[in-house]
Amino acid sequence: ELKERNSRLEQFTYVISHNLRGPLSRIQGLANILDLADNEVEMKDISGKMSMSTRDLDRVVQDLATITEIRNINTKAFSTVNLSTILNRVVKLLESEIKEAGALVNIQLAVSTLQSFSTYMESIFYNLISNAIKYRKEKDQPVIFVESYQRNERIIMKVSDNGVGIDLEKYGTALFLPYKRFHHHVEGRGLGLYLVKSQVETLGGTLEINSRPDEGTTFILSFPVVANV
């Protein structure tokens, strides 16, 4: 476990430094040629590109702050979380995306409450349902199924879809790394699944994925009945 954590930390450090270097290099390069601009139009164009690079840099810093904050909670922050309330709020937040895609969201909760951190649970479901809508098949109606039940001393939650799926043999080892994207036909920064896994683990849970190309994806979340993180 310690080796795995160290490996993830090394990968995270590499990716973050890479994503910080990109905008910084662009800003430095643009600053160097700003004085060489021949007219106001060129200066305005360079200034606009510098502004875009600054926004990219700010986004990476915000991502870094978000990721760092994830690990800084404990069970004292936990309370009784109503899954139905959380999911209704997520569906409401994604209402326009669901309507545009013609998606069907089916929710069946055999377990409706657990001791957890509501902000993280909302973020987890938001990212998973949002991804299910984004990575839908072009010609099929998106169907998203969310369920919960108890198995022994664990609360299991599943989020399944009938979308484009993921080739786990090809991408499985990189699936939860930050800034990794495997489908480039939709916009995104490749941070959602990294945040989901980090939040699930911070809440004392585990995350598994079953998926095949063109056969949809199922995320399986497992949490202890009694929170212990």
PDB file of N, CA, C and O in Angstrom, residues 87 105-106 124-132 143-148 156-162 207-210 216-221:
ATOM      1  N   LEU A  87     -28.614  12.645  -4.840  1.00  0.00           N
ATOM      2  CA  LEU A  87     -28.817  12.300  -6.253  1.00  0.00           C
ATOM      3  C   LEU A  87     -29.843  13.212  -6.923  1.00  0.00           C
ATOM      4  O   LEU A  87     -29.685  13.587  -8.083  1.00  0.00           O
ATOM      5  N   VAL A 105     -32.274   8.575 -16.373  1.00  0.00           N
ATOM      6  CA  VAL A 105     -31.539   8.283 -15.134  1.00  0.00           C
ATOM      7  C   VAL A 105     -32.466   7.495 -14.216  1.00  0.00           C
ATOM      8  O   VAL A 105     -33.482   8.014 -13.744  1.00  0.00           O
ATOM      9  N   ASN A 106     -32.114   6.251 -13.976  1.00  0.00           N
ATOM     10  CA  ASN A 106     -32.920   5.342 -13.153  1.00  0.00           C
ATOM     11  C   ASN A 106     -32.224   5.153 -11.805  1.00  0.00           C
ATOM     12  O   ASN A 106     -31.092   4.677 -11.760  1.00  0.00           O
ATOM     13  N   ILE A 124     -18.794  13.060  -6.221  1.00  0.00           N
ATOM     14  CA  ILE A 124     -18.583  11.730  -6.801  1.00  0.00           C
ATOM     15  C   ILE A 124     -19.691  11.407  -7.801  1.00  0.00           C
ATOM     16  O   ILE A 124     -19.430  11.041  -8.956  1.00  0.00           O
ATOM     17  N   PHE A 125     -20.935  11.549  -7.363  1.00  0.00           N
ATOM     18  CA  PHE A 125     -22.060  11.220  -8.250  1.00  0.00           C
ATOM     19  C   PHE A 125     -22.169  12.201  -9.411  1.00  0.00           C
ATOM     20  O   PHE A 125     -22.526  11.813 -10.528  1.00  0.00           O
ATOM     21  N   TYR A 126     -21.853  13.453  -9.161  1.00  0.00           N
ATOM     22  CA  TYR A 126     -21.894  14.444 -10.243  1.00  0.00           C
ATOM     23  C   TYR A 126     -20.918  14.055 -11.351  1.00  0.00           C
ATOM     24  O   TYR A 126     -21.270  14.061 -12.538  1.00  0.00           O
ATOM     25  N   ASN A 127     -19.693  13.727 -10.973  1.00  0.00           N
ATOM     26  CA  ASN A 127     -18.678  13.363 -11.965  1.00  0.00           C
ATOM     27  C   ASN A 127     -19.044  12.085 -12.715  1.00  0.00           C
ATOM     28  O   ASN A 127     -18.895  12.005 -13.943  1.00  0.00           O
ATOM     29  N   LEU A 128     -19.536  11.075 -12.001  1.00  0.00           N
ATOM     30  CA  LEU A 128     -19.853   9.797 -12.648  1.00  0.00           C
ATOM     31  C   LEU A 128     -21.050   9.916 -13.585  1.00  0.00           C
ATOM     32  O   LEU A 128     -21.026   9.382 -14.704  1.00  0.00           O
ATOM     33  N   ILE A 129     -22.097  10.619 -13.153  1.00  0.00           N
ATOM     34  CA  ILE A 129     -23.276  10.769 -14.008  1.00  0.00           C
ATOM     35  C   ILE A 129     -22.973  11.707 -15.171  1.00  0.00           C
ATOM     36  O   ILE A 129     -23.391  11.463 -16.315  1.00  0.00           O
ATOM     37  N   SER A 130     -22.212  12.766 -14.898  1.00  0.00           N
ATOM     38  CA  SER A 130     -21.815  13.690 -15.967  1.00  0.00           C
ATOM     39  C   SER A 130     -20.994  12.965 -17.029  1.00  0.00           C
ATOM     40  O   SER A 130     -21.212  13.154 -18.234  1.00  0.00           O
ATOM     41  N   ASN A 131     -20.064  12.112 -16.601  1.00  0.00           N
ATOM     42  CA  ASN A 131     -19.263  11.335 -17.553  1.00  0.00           C
ATOM     43  C   ASN A 131     -20.129  10.383 -18.370  1.00  0.00           C
ATOM     44  O   ASN A 131     -19.908  10.187 -19.570  1.00  0.00           O
ATOM     45  N   ALA A 132     -21.112   9.770 -17.708  1.00  0.00           N
ATOM     46  CA  ALA A 132     -21.999   8.841 -18.416  1.00  0.00           C
ATOM     47  C   ALA A 132     -22.755   9.557 -19.529  1.00  0.00           C
ATOM     48  O   ALA A 132     -23.027   8.973 -20.586  1.00  0.00           O
ATOM     49  N   VAL A 143     -28.766   5.572 -21.055  1.00  0.00           N
ATOM     50  CA  VAL A 143     -29.484   5.051 -19.893  1.00  0.00           C
ATOM     51  C   VAL A 143     -28.479   4.900 -18.753  1.00  0.00           C
ATOM     52  O   VAL A 143     -27.482   4.181 -18.881  1.00  0.00           O
ATOM     53  N   ILE A 144     -28.744   5.590 -17.660  1.00  0.00           N
ATOM     54  CA  ILE A 144     -27.838   5.592 -16.505  1.00  0.00           C
ATOM     55  C   ILE A 144     -28.589   4.994 -15.329  1.00  0.00           C
ATOM     56  O   ILE A 144     -29.702   5.431 -14.997  1.00  0.00           O
ATOM     57  N   PHE A 145     -27.985   3.988 -14.715  1.00  0.00           N
ATOM     58  CA  PHE A 145     -28.632   3.275 -13.618  1.00  0.00           C
ATOM     59  C   PHE A 145     -27.803   3.456 -12.351  1.00  0.00           C
ATOM     60  O   PHE A 145     -26.607   3.142 -12.340  1.00  0.00           O
ATOM     61  N   VAL A 146     -28.434   3.975 -11.302  1.00  0.00           N
ATOM     62  CA  VAL A 146     -27.753   4.178 -10.013  1.00  0.00           C
ATOM     63  C   VAL A 146     -28.466   3.321  -8.971  1.00  0.00           C
ATOM     64  O   VAL A 146     -29.688   3.397  -8.822  1.00  0.00           O
ATOM     65  N   GLU A 147     -27.711   2.511  -8.272  1.00  0.00           N
ATOM     66  CA  GLU A 147     -28.319   1.659  -7.246  1.00  0.00           C
ATOM     67  C   GLU A 147     -27.445   1.600  -5.999  1.00  0.00           C
ATOM     68  O   GLU A 147     -26.233   1.887  -6.045  1.00  0.00           O
ATOM     69  N   SER A 148     -28.058   1.237  -4.890  1.00  0.00           N
ATOM     70  CA  SER A 148     -27.323   1.029  -3.640  1.00  0.00           C
ATOM     71  C   SER A 148     -27.938  -0.148  -2.889  1.00  0.00           C
ATOM     72  O   SER A 148     -29.142  -0.395  -2.976  1.00  0.00           O
ATOM     73  N   ILE A 156     -22.797  -0.851  -0.865  1.00  0.00           N
ATOM     74  CA  ILE A 156     -22.362  -0.867  -2.260  1.00  0.00           C
ATOM     75  C   ILE A 156     -23.214   0.100  -3.070  1.00  0.00           C
ATOM     76  O   ILE A 156     -24.436   0.133  -2.925  1.00  0.00           O
ATOM     77  N   MET A 157     -22.562   0.882  -3.903  1.00  0.00           N
ATOM     78  CA  MET A 157     -23.264   1.767  -4.836  1.00  0.00           C
ATOM     79  C   MET A 157     -22.712   1.506  -6.230  1.00  0.00           C
ATOM     80  O   MET A 157     -21.506   1.353  -6.396  1.00  0.00           O
ATOM     81  N   LYS A 158     -23.603   1.473  -7.192  1.00  0.00           N
ATOM     82  CA  LYS A 158     -23.179   1.249  -8.573  1.00  0.00           C
ATOM     83  C   LYS A 158     -23.741   2.349  -9.468  1.00  0.00           C
ATOM     84  O   LYS A 158     -24.902   2.745  -9.316  1.00  0.00           O
ATOM     85  N   VAL A 159     -22.910   2.807 -10.382  1.00  0.00           N
ATOM     86  CA  VAL A 159     -23.353   3.743 -11.409  1.00  0.00           C
ATOM     87  C   VAL A 159     -23.003   3.104 -12.750  1.00  0.00           C
ATOM     88  O   VAL A 159     -21.829   2.930 -13.079  1.00  0.00           O
ATOM     89  N   SER A 160     -24.040   2.724 -13.507  1.00  0.00           N
ATOM     90  CA  SER A 160     -23.840   2.013 -14.771  1.00  0.00           C
ATOM     91  C   SER A 160     -24.391   2.836 -15.932  1.00  0.00           C
ATOM     92  O   SER A 160     -25.353   3.588 -15.772  1.00  0.00           O
ATOM     93  N   ASP A 161     -23.778   2.667 -17.095  1.00  0.00           N
ATOM     94  CA  ASP A 161     -24.291   3.336 -18.290  1.00  0.00           C
ATOM     95  C   ASP A 161     -24.147   2.414 -19.500  1.00  0.00           C
ATOM     96  O   ASP A 161     -23.497   1.370 -19.428  1.00  0.00           O
ATOM     97  N   ASN A 162     -24.753   2.818 -20.595  1.00  0.00           N
ATOM     98  CA  ASN A 162     -24.682   2.049 -21.843  1.00  0.00           C
ATOM     99  C   ASN A 162     -23.891   2.822 -22.902  1.00  0.00           C
ATOM    100  O   ASN A 162     -24.209   2.784 -24.085  1.00  0.00           O
ATOM    101  N   LEU A 207     -13.034   1.786  -4.997  1.00  0.00           N
ATOM    102  CA  LEU A 207     -13.667   2.032  -6.291  1.00  0.00           C
ATOM    103  C   LEU A 207     -13.174   1.012  -7.298  1.00  0.00           C
ATOM    104  O   LEU A 207     -11.974   0.813  -7.457  1.00  0.00           O
ATOM    105  N   GLU A 208     -14.109   0.350  -7.966  1.00  0.00           N
ATOM    106  CA  GLU A 208     -13.783  -0.589  -9.040  1.00  0.00           C
ATOM    107  C   GLU A 208     -14.513  -0.175 -10.301  1.00  0.00           C
ATOM    108  O   GLU A 208     -15.521   0.535 -10.250  1.00  0.00           O
ATOM    109  N   ILE A 209     -14.021  -0.651 -11.425  1.00  0.00           N
ATOM    110  CA  ILE A 209     -14.664  -0.333 -12.695  1.00  0.00           C
ATOM    111  C   ILE A 209     -14.733  -1.575 -13.570  1.00  0.00           C
ATOM    112  O   ILE A 209     -13.773  -2.342 -13.656  1.00  0.00           O
ATOM    113  N   ASN A 210     -15.885  -1.790 -14.176  1.00  0.00           N
ATOM    114  CA  ASN A 210     -16.070  -2.826 -15.198  1.00  0.00           C
ATOM    115  C   ASN A 210     -16.475  -2.127 -16.488  1.00  0.00           C
ATOM    116  O   ASN A 210     -17.431  -1.346 -16.499  1.00  0.00           O
ATOM    117  N   GLY A 216     -20.558  -0.104 -22.556  1.00  0.00           N
ATOM    118  CA  GLY A 216     -20.899   0.639 -21.347  1.00  0.00           C
ATOM    119  C   GLY A 216     -19.894   0.463 -20.222  1.00  0.00           C
ATOM    120  O   GLY A 216     -18.902  -0.268 -20.349  1.00  0.00           O
ATOM    121  N   THR A 217     -20.184   1.126 -19.123  1.00  0.00           N
ATOM    122  CA  THR A 217     -19.273   1.162 -17.974  1.00  0.00           C
ATOM    123  C   THR A 217     -20.058   1.071 -16.678  1.00  0.00           C
ATOM    124  O   THR A 217     -21.148   1.645 -16.572  1.00  0.00           O
ATOM    125  N   THR A 218     -19.519   0.354 -15.706  1.00  0.00           N
ATOM    126  CA  THR A 218     -20.091   0.297 -14.364  1.00  0.00           C
ATOM    127  C   THR A 218     -19.021   0.641 -13.340  1.00  0.00           C
ATOM    128  O   THR A 218     -17.956   0.015 -13.314  1.00  0.00           O
ATOM    129  N   PHE A 219     -19.296   1.650 -12.527  1.00  0.00           N
ATOM    130  CA  PHE A 219     -18.432   1.994 -11.405  1.00  0.00           C
ATOM    131  C   PHE A 219     -19.047   1.417 -10.141  1.00  0.00           C
ATOM    132  O   PHE A 219     -20.243   1.599  -9.878  1.00  0.00           O
ATOM    133  N   ILE A 220     -18.233   0.714  -9.359  1.00  0.00           N
ATOM    134  CA  ILE A 220     -18.702   0.068  -8.133  1.00  0.00           C
ATOM    135  C   ILE A 220     -18.003   0.717  -6.942  1.00  0.00           C
ATOM    136  O   ILE A 220     -16.776   0.630  -6.790  1.00  0.00           O
ATOM    137  N   LEU A 221     -18.795   1.392  -6.106  1.00  0.00           N
ATOM    138  CA  LEU A 221     -18.269   2.056  -4.918  1.00  0.00           C
ATOM    139  C   LEU A 221     -18.654   1.227  -3.702  1.00  0.00           C
ATOM    140  O   LEU A 221     -19.799   0.777  -3.582  1.00  0.00           O
TER     141      LEU A 221
END
